Amino acid sequence: MRELIVNTFLTLDGVMQAPGGPEEDPSEGFEHGGWSFGYWDGQMEKSMEETMSKPFDLVLGRTTYEIFAAYWPRAEGPAAEPLNKATKHVASTTLKELDWQNSKLIEGDLPAGVRALKEEDGPELQVHGSANLIQTLLEHGLIDEFRLYIFPVVLGKGKRLFDGGAVPAGLELTHSDVSSTGVIMAIYRTGADIKYGSFADEAASETGA
């Protein structure tokens, strides 16, 4: 059994679309691509290197897969080798051929296919980008952990991490740090309860009403 981890950059208002550049994903008229560029620092680089240093496989949506496949096979740097070496499991009903090495289509029903991957032995499954895929994973309770880089930016529009697939759920914060540029790096585990209550009831109890 292995866990599925979502790694993502997002703005303070939850947008995760095209953090790395204008050309990444301009769909639906998105004009703010590259919003994460000016906030990168050594602390974030160290955190990312730790994430990439242990073995992992990837689960990717079609758009993110195509972006990665066009860039990483010819890229250099510490992230290139683990990304190229990893097995890529791709969620797509339109792609028929996958040219990036070690890439496989998830056949049939997507939630069932991801659940089967999780039941296998092997390294952790990481999701990078893939905003639409994440909605399906959220809806079906398939995510075990979020590793979030929350940038001090508000965009107002764009694909969001918690969008149409989000369901009520509690999260447990297991680690947090802040970069020199104000980026919050946080790890949340799923499966926690929502701590419902009422401040009105508490106030009434304190006053004896």
mmCIF file of N, CA and C in Angstrom, residues 5 13 25 31-32 38 44-45 50 64 71 74 85-86 89 97-98 111 118-120 129 134 151 164 172-173 188 199:
data_model
loop_
_atom_site.group_PDB
_atom_site.id
_atom_site.type_symbol
_atom_site.label_atom_id
_atom_site.label_comp_id
_atom_site.label_asym_id
_atom_site.label_seq_id
_atom_site.Cartn_x
_atom_site.Cartn_y
_atom_site.Cartn_z
ATOM 1 N N ILE A 5 0.295 11.761 -2.740
ATOM 2 C CA ILE A 5 0.658 13.064 -2.203
ATOM 3 C C ILE A 5 0.447 14.131 -3.272
ATOM 4 N N ASP A 13 -5.530 32.900 -2.516
ATOM 5 C CA ASP A 13 -6.940 32.617 -2.809
ATOM 6 C C ASP A 13 -7.124 31.295 -3.545
ATOM 7 N N ASP A 25 -0.278 27.283 -18.955
ATOM 8 C CA ASP A 25 -1.693 26.958 -19.090
ATOM 9 C C ASP A 25 -2.516 28.242 -19.196
ATOM 10 N N GLU A 31 -4.473 34.990 -17.640
ATOM 11 C CA GLU A 31 -3.435 35.925 -18.063
ATOM 12 C C GLU A 31 -2.344 36.156 -17.004
ATOM 13 N N HIS A 32 -2.312 35.344 -15.962
ATOM 14 C CA HIS A 32 -1.392 35.608 -14.852
ATOM 15 C C HIS A 32 -0.311 34.540 -14.704
ATOM 16 N N GLY A 38 8.925 35.233 -8.949
ATOM 17 C CA GLY A 38 9.691 36.189 -8.173
ATOM 18 C C GLY A 38 9.818 35.897 -6.692
ATOM 19 N N MET A 44 13.068 27.520 -0.175
ATOM 20 C CA MET A 44 12.113 26.767 -0.984
ATOM 21 C C MET A 44 12.808 25.708 -1.826
ATOM 22 N N GLU A 45 13.958 26.063 -2.363
ATOM 23 C CA GLU A 45 14.722 25.107 -3.160
ATOM 24 C C GLU A 45 15.115 23.894 -2.319
ATOM 25 N N GLU A 50 14.215 18.130 -0.941
ATOM 26 C CA GLU A 50 13.870 17.065 0.001
ATOM 27 C C GLU A 50 12.705 16.233 -0.526
ATOM 28 N N THR A 64 -0.780 18.704 -17.576
ATOM 29 C CA THR A 64 0.501 18.735 -16.864
ATOM 30 C C THR A 64 1.486 17.761 -17.480
ATOM 31 N N TYR A 71 9.333 19.515 -21.568
ATOM 32 C CA TYR A 71 10.432 20.235 -20.925
ATOM 33 C C TYR A 71 11.474 19.340 -20.275
ATOM 34 N N ARG A 74 14.731 17.155 -21.697
ATOM 35 C CA ARG A 74 15.909 17.892 -22.158
ATOM 36 C C ARG A 74 16.464 18.852 -21.102
ATOM 37 N N LYS A 85 13.226 9.703 -14.344
ATOM 38 C CA LYS A 85 13.342 8.305 -13.906
ATOM 39 C C LYS A 85 12.018 7.747 -13.399
ATOM 40 N N ALA A 86 11.168 8.595 -12.824
ATOM 41 C CA ALA A 86 9.924 8.137 -12.202
ATOM 42 C C ALA A 86 8.979 7.523 -13.234
ATOM 43 N N HIS A 89 2.127 7.859 -14.380
ATOM 44 C CA HIS A 89 0.792 7.312 -14.626
ATOM 45 C C HIS A 89 -0.099 8.467 -15.061
ATOM 46 N N GLU A 97 -0.574 7.891 -27.381
ATOM 47 C CA GLU A 97 0.839 7.561 -27.311
ATOM 48 C C GLU A 97 1.522 8.476 -26.301
ATOM 49 N N LEU A 98 2.370 7.885 -25.485
ATOM 50 C CA LEU A 98 3.098 8.634 -24.463
ATOM 51 C C LEU A 98 4.587 8.517 -24.758
ATOM 52 N N PRO A 111 -10.947 6.704 -10.890
ATOM 53 C CA PRO A 111 -10.816 6.452 -9.446
ATOM 54 C C PRO A 111 -10.387 5.025 -9.135
ATOM 55 N N LYS A 118 -2.550 2.688 -5.700
ATOM 56 C CA LYS A 118 -2.252 2.866 -4.278
ATOM 57 C C LYS A 118 -2.118 1.527 -3.559
ATOM 58 N N GLU A 119 -2.808 0.517 -4.036
ATOM 59 C CA GLU A 119 -2.771 -0.786 -3.384
ATOM 60 C C GLU A 119 -1.526 -1.582 -3.744
ATOM 61 N N GLU A 120 -0.781 -1.117 -4.752
ATOM 62 C CA GLU A 120 0.453 -1.792 -5.140
ATOM 63 C C GLU A 120 1.586 -1.474 -4.166
ATOM 64 N N GLY A 129 0.853 19.698 -10.256
ATOM 65 C CA GLY A 129 -0.085 20.376 -11.146
ATOM 66 C C GLY A 129 -1.407 19.622 -11.195
ATOM 67 N N ILE A 134 -7.026 16.558 -9.819
ATOM 68 C CA ILE A 134 -7.135 16.664 -8.366
ATOM 69 C C ILE A 134 -8.589 16.716 -7.921
ATOM 70 N N PHE A 151 1.649 31.102 -1.772
ATOM 71 C CA PHE A 151 2.338 32.346 -2.124
ATOM 72 C C PHE A 151 1.512 33.562 -1.699
ATOM 73 N N GLY A 164 -14.403 22.138 -7.824
ATOM 74 C CA GLY A 164 -15.628 21.356 -7.962
ATOM 75 C C GLY A 164 -15.613 19.998 -7.303
ATOM 76 N N GLU A 172 -4.909 17.783 9.092
ATOM 77 C CA GLU A 172 -3.984 17.905 10.217
ATOM 78 C C GLU A 172 -2.666 18.493 9.721
ATOM 79 N N LEU A 173 -2.272 19.634 10.267
ATOM 80 C CA LEU A 173 -0.997 20.244 9.918
ATOM 81 C C LEU A 173 0.133 19.488 10.609
ATOM 82 N N TYR A 188 -0.091 18.995 5.095
ATOM 83 C CA TYR A 188 -1.355 18.627 5.744
ATOM 84 C C TYR A 188 -1.679 17.170 5.444
ATOM 85 N N PHE A 199 -19.686 29.428 18.766
ATOM 86 C CA PHE A 199 -19.251 30.428 19.731
ATOM 87 C C PHE A 199 -20.441 31.032 20.477
#
